[in-house]
mmCIF file of C-alpha atoms in Angstrom:
data_model
loop_
_atom_site.group_PDB
_atom_site.id
_atom_site.type_symbol
_atom_site.label_atom_id
_atom_site.label_comp_id
_atom_site.label_asym_id
_atom_site.label_seq_id
_atom_site.Cartn_x
_atom_site.Cartn_y
_atom_site.Cartn_z
ATOM 1 C CA MET A 275 0.000 0.000 0.000
ATOM 2 C CA ALA A 276 1.443 3.363 -1.027
ATOM 3 C CA SER A 277 2.157 5.911 1.713
ATOM 4 C CA PRO A 278 -0.246 8.890 1.731
ATOM 5 C CA ASP A 279 0.978 12.253 0.454
ATOM 6 C CA LEU A 280 1.303 14.264 3.679
ATOM 7 C CA ASN A 281 1.302 17.505 1.696
ATOM 8 C CA LEU A 282 -2.417 16.900 1.281
ATOM 9 C CA LEU A 283 -2.879 17.573 5.012
ATOM 10 C CA PHE A 284 -1.903 21.235 4.565
ATOM 11 C CA ALA A 285 -4.207 21.586 1.571
ATOM 12 C CA LEU A 286 -7.048 19.920 3.488
ATOM 13 C CA ASP A 287 -6.569 22.264 6.446
ATOM 14 C CA ILE A 288 -6.787 25.346 4.235
ATOM 15 C CA LEU A 289 -9.730 24.018 2.212
ATOM 16 C CA LEU A 290 -11.738 23.246 5.338
ATOM 17 C CA THR A 291 -10.818 26.583 6.899
ATOM 18 C CA GLU A 292 -11.724 28.634 3.819
ATOM 19 C CA GLY A 293 -14.656 26.541 2.580
ATOM 20 C CA SER A 294 -13.758 27.743 -0.916
ATOM 21 C CA VAL A 295 -11.582 26.303 -3.672
ATOM 22 C CA ALA A 296 -10.809 29.802 -4.995
ATOM 23 C CA ARG A 297 -9.698 31.240 -1.634
ATOM 24 C CA ALA A 298 -7.704 28.087 -0.809
ATOM 25 C CA ALA A 299 -5.977 28.380 -4.185
ATOM 26 C CA GLN A 300 -4.990 31.982 -3.399
ATOM 27 C CA ARG A 301 -3.503 31.039 -0.031
ATOM 28 C CA LEU A 302 -1.517 28.166 -1.520
ATOM 29 C CA ARG A 303 -0.598 30.239 -4.602
ATOM 30 C CA LEU A 304 -2.149 27.690 -6.930
ATOM 31 C CA SER A 305 -4.509 28.076 -9.853
ATOM 32 C CA PRO A 306 -8.183 27.246 -9.195
ATOM 33 C CA SER A 307 -7.893 24.245 -11.512
ATOM 34 C CA ALA A 308 -4.851 22.923 -9.603
ATOM 35 C CA MET A 309 -6.734 23.378 -6.316
ATOM 36 C CA SER A 310 -9.721 21.513 -7.769
ATOM 37 C CA ARG A 311 -7.425 18.622 -8.672
ATOM 38 C CA THR A 312 -6.063 18.636 -5.109
ATOM 39 C CA LEU A 313 -9.618 18.473 -3.749
ATOM 40 C CA ALA A 314 -10.280 15.509 -6.012
ATOM 41 C CA ARG A 315 -7.202 13.744 -4.593
ATOM 42 C CA LEU A 316 -8.394 14.473 -1.061
ATOM 43 C CA ARG A 317 -11.813 13.041 -1.847
ATOM 44 C CA GLU A 318 -10.179 9.896 -3.169
ATOM 45 C CA ALA A 319 -7.837 9.616 -0.162
ATOM 46 C CA THR A 320 -10.577 10.084 2.454
ATOM 47 C CA GLY A 321 -13.400 8.383 0.622
ATOM 48 C CA ASP A 322 -15.620 11.397 1.273
ATOM 49 C CA PRO A 323 -16.687 14.400 -0.885
ATOM 50 C CA LEU A 324 -15.607 16.742 1.966
ATOM 51 C CA LEU A 325 -17.047 19.911 0.359
ATOM 52 C CA VAL A 326 -20.320 19.788 -1.560
ATOM 53 C CA ARG A 327 -22.200 22.388 -3.569
ATOM 54 C CA ALA A 328 -24.939 24.296 -1.773
ATOM 55 C CA GLY A 329 -26.347 27.136 -3.820
ATOM 56 C CA ARG A 330 -23.407 29.277 -4.980
ATOM 57 C CA GLY A 331 -21.000 28.025 -2.345
ATOM 58 C CA LEU A 332 -19.573 24.884 -0.774
ATOM 59 C CA VAL A 333 -20.476 23.374 2.573
ATOM 60 C CA PRO A 334 -18.531 20.752 4.549
ATOM 61 C CA THR A 335 -19.801 17.219 4.959
ATOM 62 C CA PRO A 336 -20.112 15.665 8.436
ATOM 63 C CA ARG A 337 -16.800 13.877 7.774
ATOM 64 C CA ALA A 338 -15.172 17.196 6.889
ATOM 65 C CA LEU A 339 -16.425 18.783 10.106
ATOM 66 C CA GLU A 340 -14.969 15.825 12.014
ATOM 67 C CA LEU A 341 -11.612 16.208 10.284
ATOM 68 C CA ARG A 342 -11.340 20.004 10.534
ATOM 69 C CA GLN A 343 -10.256 20.174 14.173
ATOM 70 C CA GLN A 344 -7.987 17.116 13.954
ATOM 71 C CA THR A 345 -6.327 18.387 10.780
ATOM 72 C CA GLY A 346 -5.675 21.792 12.342
ATOM 73 C CA ARG A 347 -3.873 20.225 15.318
ATOM 74 C CA VAL A 348 -1.757 17.955 13.112
ATOM 75 C CA VAL A 349 -0.715 20.848 10.852
ATOM 76 C CA GLN A 350 0.156 23.039 13.845
ATOM 77 C CA ASP A 351 2.299 20.251 15.324
ATOM 78 C CA ALA A 352 4.042 19.701 11.993
ATOM 79 C CA GLU A 353 4.771 23.407 11.595
ATOM 80 C CA ALA A 354 6.189 23.528 15.119
ATOM 81 C CA LEU A 355 8.531 20.640 14.298
ATOM 82 C CA LEU A 356 9.860 22.460 11.241
ATOM 83 C CA ARG A 357 10.463 25.791 12.976
ATOM 84 C CA PRO A 358 13.862 26.646 14.464
ATOM 85 C CA ALA A 359 14.087 25.666 18.122
ATOM 86 C CA LYS A 360 13.050 28.282 20.627
ATOM 87 C CA LEU A 361 15.726 30.042 22.622
ATOM 88 C CA LEU A 362 16.912 27.824 25.429
ATOM 89 C CA ASP A 363 15.796 28.945 28.890
ATOM 90 C CA LEU A 364 18.542 27.458 31.037
ATOM 91 C CA SER A 365 16.954 28.647 34.273
ATOM 92 C CA ARG A 366 13.960 26.365 33.540
ATOM 93 C CA LEU A 367 15.839 23.451 31.982
ATOM 94 C CA ASP A 368 15.079 20.185 33.803
ATOM 95 C CA ARG A 369 17.120 17.328 32.338
ATOM 96 C CA THR A 370 19.639 14.664 33.224
ATOM 97 C CA PHE A 371 22.665 14.396 30.942
ATOM 98 C CA THR A 372 24.749 11.213 30.832
ATOM 99 C CA LEU A 373 28.490 11.551 30.229
ATOM 100 C CA ARG A 374 30.463 8.351 29.761
ATOM 101 C CA THR A 375 34.081 8.781 30.807
ATOM 102 C CA ASN A 376 36.772 7.391 33.084
ATOM 103 C CA GLU A 377 37.241 8.086 36.788
ATOM 104 C CA GLY A 378 40.239 10.332 36.188
ATOM 105 C CA PHE A 379 38.178 12.767 34.128
ATOM 106 C CA VAL A 380 35.404 12.766 36.748
ATOM 107 C CA GLU A 381 37.834 13.430 39.612
ATOM 108 C CA GLU A 382 39.700 16.211 37.818
ATOM 109 C CA PHE A 383 37.027 17.876 35.702
ATOM 110 C CA GLY A 384 33.791 16.724 37.366
ATOM 111 C CA PRO A 385 33.662 19.355 40.170
ATOM 112 C CA PRO A 386 34.273 22.403 37.927
ATOM 113 C CA LEU A 387 31.929 20.993 35.263
ATOM 114 C CA VAL A 388 29.080 20.494 37.736
ATOM 115 C CA ALA A 389 29.691 23.979 39.170
ATOM 116 C CA ARG A 390 29.677 25.455 35.655
ATOM 117 C CA ILE A 391 26.411 23.710 34.798
ATOM 118 C CA GLU A 392 24.753 24.679 38.086
ATOM 119 C CA ALA A 393 25.632 28.328 37.532
ATOM 120 C CA ASP A 394 23.507 28.396 34.357
ATOM 121 C CA ALA A 395 20.964 25.640 34.891
ATOM 122 C CA PRO A 396 20.295 24.646 38.510
ATOM 123 C CA GLY A 397 17.672 22.129 37.402
ATOM 124 C CA VAL A 398 20.141 20.044 35.375
ATOM 125 C CA ARG A 399 21.664 16.835 36.729
ATOM 126 C CA VAL A 400 24.796 15.089 35.434
ATOM 127 C CA ARG A 401 25.256 11.334 35.462
ATOM 128 C CA PHE A 402 28.814 10.103 34.974
ATOM 129 C CA ALA A 403 28.679 6.584 33.535
ATOM 130 C CA PRO A 404 31.647 4.164 33.492
ATOM 131 C CA LYS A 405 33.370 3.296 30.241
ATOM 132 C CA SER A 406 33.093 -0.440 30.785
ATOM 133 C CA ASP A 407 30.056 -0.609 28.488
ATOM 134 C CA LYS A 408 31.518 1.499 25.683
ATOM 135 C CA ASP A 409 29.556 1.091 22.477
ATOM 136 C CA VAL A 410 28.326 3.337 19.672
ATOM 137 C CA ALA A 411 24.762 2.078 20.099
ATOM 138 C CA SER A 412 24.426 3.968 23.393
ATOM 139 C CA LEU A 413 25.276 7.212 21.586
ATOM 140 C CA ARG A 414 22.959 6.391 18.707
ATOM 141 C CA GLU A 415 20.056 5.631 21.043
ATOM 142 C CA ALA A 416 20.786 8.739 23.176
ATOM 143 C CA ALA A 417 21.332 6.585 26.276
ATOM 144 C CA VAL A 418 24.639 8.475 26.467
ATOM 145 C CA ASP A 419 24.733 12.182 25.616
ATOM 146 C CA LEU A 420 28.519 12.532 25.450
ATOM 147 C CA GLU A 421 31.446 10.132 25.416
ATOM 148 C CA ILE A 422 34.703 11.641 26.674
ATOM 149 C CA GLY A 423 38.059 9.967 26.203
ATOM 150 C CA VAL A 424 40.430 8.734 23.520
ATOM 151 C CA ALA A 425 38.311 8.372 20.383
ATOM 152 C CA GLY A 426 39.678 5.074 19.082
ATOM 153 C CA GLU A 427 37.430 3.219 16.664
ATOM 154 C CA THR A 428 33.942 4.687 16.348
ATOM 155 C CA GLY A 429 31.001 4.430 14.016
ATOM 156 C CA PRO A 430 31.255 6.607 10.883
ATOM 157 C CA GLU A 431 28.264 8.688 11.957
ATOM 158 C CA VAL A 432 29.690 9.813 15.316
ATOM 159 C CA ARG A 433 30.753 13.444 15.732
ATOM 160 C CA ILE A 434 34.182 13.960 17.343
ATOM 161 C CA GLN A 435 35.759 17.131 18.736
ATOM 162 C CA ALA A 436 39.175 17.266 20.411
ATOM 163 C CA LEU A 437 39.264 18.785 23.908
ATOM 164 C CA PHE A 438 42.929 18.638 24.903
ATOM 165 C CA ARG A 439 46.105 16.603 24.673
ATOM 166 C CA ASP A 440 47.569 14.734 27.634
ATOM 167 C CA ARG A 441 50.913 13.096 28.320
ATOM 168 C CA PHE A 442 51.966 10.422 30.769
ATOM 169 C CA ILE A 443 54.163 11.310 33.741
ATOM 170 C CA GLY A 444 55.516 9.422 36.729
ATOM 171 C CA ALA A 445 54.254 9.825 40.282
ATOM 172 C CA VAL A 446 55.744 8.531 43.545
ATOM 173 C CA ARG A 447 55.250 9.240 47.230
ATOM 174 C CA ALA A 448 56.971 12.210 48.824
ATOM 175 C CA GLY A 449 60.465 11.150 49.895
ATOM 176 C CA HIS A 450 60.685 8.328 47.351
ATOM 177 C CA PRO A 451 64.257 7.664 46.138
ATOM 178 C CA LEU A 452 63.286 8.943 42.681
ATOM 179 C CA SER A 453 62.421 12.325 44.221
ATOM 180 C CA ARG A 454 66.143 12.943 44.636
ATOM 181 C CA GLY A 455 68.604 13.268 41.778
ATOM 182 C CA ALA A 456 68.248 12.943 38.024
ATOM 183 C CA ILE A 457 65.702 10.415 36.823
ATOM 184 C CA THR A 458 67.378 8.401 34.097
ATOM 185 C CA PRO A 459 65.745 5.629 32.080
ATOM 186 C CA GLU A 460 67.894 3.160 34.046
ATOM 187 C CA ARG A 461 66.752 4.424 37.457
ATOM 188 C CA PHE A 462 63.161 4.539 36.299
ATOM 189 C CA ALA A 463 63.230 0.996 34.898
ATOM 190 C CA ALA A 464 64.930 -0.371 38.022
ATOM 191 C CA GLY A 465 61.962 0.584 40.207
ATOM 192 C CA ARG A 466 58.851 -1.467 40.973
ATOM 193 C CA HIS A 467 55.905 -0.370 38.873
ATOM 194 C CA ILE A 468 52.119 -0.374 38.795
ATOM 195 C CA SER A 469 50.501 -1.070 35.428
ATOM 196 C CA VAL A 470 47.117 0.514 34.689
ATOM 197 C CA SER A 471 44.941 -1.421 32.266
ATOM 198 C CA ARG A 472 41.216 -2.122 32.258
ATOM 199 C CA ARG A 473 42.031 -5.256 30.260
ATOM 200 C CA GLY A 474 44.771 -6.491 32.590
ATOM 201 C CA ARG A 475 47.680 -5.917 30.209
ATOM 202 C CA GLU A 476 51.183 -5.830 31.707
ATOM 203 C CA ARG A 477 52.905 -4.115 28.794
ATOM 204 C CA GLY A 478 52.130 -0.853 27.050
ATOM 205 C CA PRO A 479 53.740 2.157 25.330
ATOM 206 C CA ILE A 480 56.103 2.818 28.261
ATOM 207 C CA ASP A 481 57.447 -0.743 28.080
ATOM 208 C CA GLU A 482 57.923 -0.422 24.319
ATOM 209 C CA ALA A 483 59.866 2.835 24.783
ATOM 210 C CA LEU A 484 62.093 1.223 27.433
ATOM 211 C CA SER A 485 62.705 -1.842 25.279
ATOM 212 C CA GLN A 486 64.118 0.391 22.535
ATOM 213 C CA LEU A 487 66.791 1.375 25.062
ATOM 214 C CA GLY A 488 67.407 -2.248 26.032
ATOM 215 C CA LEU A 489 65.607 -1.791 29.345
ATOM 216 C CA GLN A 490 62.703 -3.557 31.021
ATOM 217 C CA ARG A 491 60.717 -2.437 34.040
ATOM 218 C CA THR A 492 59.307 -4.729 36.706
ATOM 219 C CA VAL A 493 55.521 -4.603 37.002
ATOM 220 C CA VAL A 494 54.484 -5.946 40.395
ATOM 221 C CA CYS A 495 50.746 -5.260 40.177
ATOM 222 C CA MET A 496 48.025 -4.247 37.765
ATOM 223 C CA VAL A 497 44.993 -2.072 38.470
ATOM 224 C CA SER A 498 42.105 -0.921 36.315
ATOM 225 C CA GLY A 499 42.232 2.818 37.087
ATOM 226 C CA PHE A 500 44.696 5.642 37.646
ATOM 227 C CA SER A 501 43.158 6.589 41.011
ATOM 228 C CA ALA A 502 43.959 3.147 42.382
ATOM 229 C CA ALA A 503 47.494 3.350 40.998
ATOM 230 C CA LEU A 504 48.093 6.716 42.694
ATOM 231 C CA ALA A 505 46.634 5.496 45.985
ATOM 232 C CA MET A 506 49.007 2.534 45.979
ATOM 233 C CA ALA A 507 52.010 4.639 44.968
ATOM 234 C CA ARG A 508 51.226 7.186 47.702
ATOM 235 C CA ALA A 509 51.392 4.440 50.356
ATOM 236 C CA SER A 510 54.421 2.501 49.066
ATOM 237 C CA ASP A 511 57.594 2.698 46.989
ATOM 238 C CA LEU A 512 55.739 1.707 43.833
ATOM 239 C CA ILE A 513 55.835 3.943 40.745
ATOM 240 C CA ALA A 514 52.645 4.999 38.992
ATOM 241 C CA SER A 515 52.564 6.313 35.433
ATOM 242 C CA VAL A 516 49.479 8.440 34.898
ATOM 243 C CA PRO A 517 48.106 11.070 32.470
ATOM 244 C CA GLU A 518 49.185 14.515 33.674
ATOM 245 C CA ARG A 519 45.988 16.557 33.275
ATOM 246 C CA HIS A 520 43.661 13.760 34.326
ATOM 247 C CA SER A 521 45.464 13.331 37.644
ATOM 248 C CA HIS A 522 46.489 16.848 38.695
ATOM 249 C CA GLY A 523 44.378 16.971 41.843
ATOM 250 C CA ALA A 524 44.833 13.297 42.718
ATOM 251 C CA ARG A 525 48.619 13.744 42.777
ATOM 252 C CA ALA A 526 48.562 16.490 45.409
ATOM 253 C CA GLY A 527 51.426 15.986 47.865
ATOM 254 C CA MET A 528 53.188 13.433 45.656
ATOM 255 C CA PHE A 529 56.377 13.865 43.644
ATOM 256 C CA SER A 530 55.660 13.991 39.916
ATOM 257 C CA PHE A 531 58.199 13.892 37.116
ATOM 258 C CA PRO A 532 58.372 13.706 33.311
ATOM 259 C CA LEU A 533 58.975 10.194 32.079
ATOM 260 C CA PRO A 534 62.607 9.653 31.057
ATOM 261 C CA VAL A 535 61.402 7.982 27.840
ATOM 262 C CA THR A 536 59.350 9.387 24.982
ATOM 263 C CA THR A 537 55.757 8.265 24.679
ATOM 264 C CA VAL A 538 53.031 9.498 22.352
ATOM 265 C CA GLU A 539 50.625 12.081 23.747
ATOM 266 C CA VAL A 540 46.952 11.136 23.730
ATOM 267 C CA THR A 541 44.114 13.330 22.483
ATOM 268 C CA ILE A 542 41.068 13.495 24.711
ATOM 269 C CA SER A 543 37.904 14.128 22.704
ATOM 270 C CA MET A 544 34.175 14.286 23.171
ATOM 271 C CA LEU A 545 31.932 12.198 20.953
ATOM 272 C CA TRP A 546 28.209 12.472 20.288
ATOM 273 C CA HIS A 547 25.640 11.267 17.788
ATOM 274 C CA PRO A 548 24.448 13.607 14.982
ATOM 275 C CA ARG A 549 20.856 13.272 16.154
ATOM 276 C CA LEU A 550 21.853 15.438 19.155
ATOM 277 C CA ASP A 551 23.928 17.877 17.123
ATOM 278 C CA ALA A 552 21.388 20.694 16.776
ATOM 279 C CA ASP A 553 19.635 20.332 20.128
ATOM 280 C CA PRO A 554 20.157 23.651 21.993
ATOM 281 C CA ALA A 555 20.578 21.965 25.386
ATOM 282 C CA GLN A 556 23.141 19.548 23.956
ATOM 283 C CA ARG A 557 25.067 22.422 22.358
ATOM 284 C CA TRP A 558 25.123 24.225 25.682
ATOM 285 C CA LEU A 559 26.357 21.059 27.427
ATOM 286 C CA ARG A 560 29.202 20.660 24.924
ATOM 287 C CA ASP A 561 30.123 24.331 25.384
ATOM 288 C CA CYS A 562 30.319 23.754 29.150
ATOM 289 C CA VAL A 563 32.618 20.740 28.708
ATOM 290 C CA ARG A 564 34.886 22.656 26.301
ATOM 291 C CA GLU A 565 35.038 25.657 28.609
ATOM 292 C CA VAL A 566 35.968 23.575 31.669
ATOM 293 C CA CYS A 567 38.634 21.600 29.798
ATOM 294 C CA THR A 568 40.131 24.791 28.337
ATOM 295 C CA SER A 569 40.187 26.750 31.612
ATOM 296 C CA SER A 570 41.809 23.827 33.450
ATOM 297 C CA ARG A 571 44.955 23.938 31.358
#
């Protein structure tokens, strides 16, 4: 069965409002003959004559009277959908936004982001979701408003915008032997290390950089997050390697140092689905995230 021509709804609304083929033709900027043909199509589509001759004019049938109010509502709703969105009233906005990111981002950027959002929109709530269930479908279905992290492999339809670049540094407790003297690749490799990997991997870019110098570090434990690595390093002689900007606050009171080997910086981005691209509230949310990440440099 062929889909109905929805353009006929607008013509029907005007015909039933005007009660005249000639006046409806003027409003739609059609010729009277073209409007008559449109009325014929409407009669065929509805199975009702809709407007019938009465003296020198036309009068609506009972079916037309029934349709007039319904058609008006449908046309008004359709016109509202096709208008530009109204200006966003942040003071009245009542929504919960879900941001999927790692704990390091939440700990470092979460407090200023929530404060920034509350300043504009006190009725907005932010839900920080873990990255363990990372999948494009959540973005597509709007279960997740923003994904924040290293982009990696994504669906071709996902929008991506870089926020900042981050590098890995070392962190040890105050008074650790590495806090005194030059930190050479040899001294660094000779220490006892914590590996951070959600997938339980022992080796990573730091190990590859050391191996190019003929060195190998000793990994004595593996954790799934940088917060856990810093907590363990703070209470022991273990060495944690963490992203600098993601861990600024969590490293307070510890000794931090540039890694004595070269590793590739990572780009932290935000990702969202195109279906949310033009939504005024979503645009405002992305502006808040960009502003917080920029001001925290």
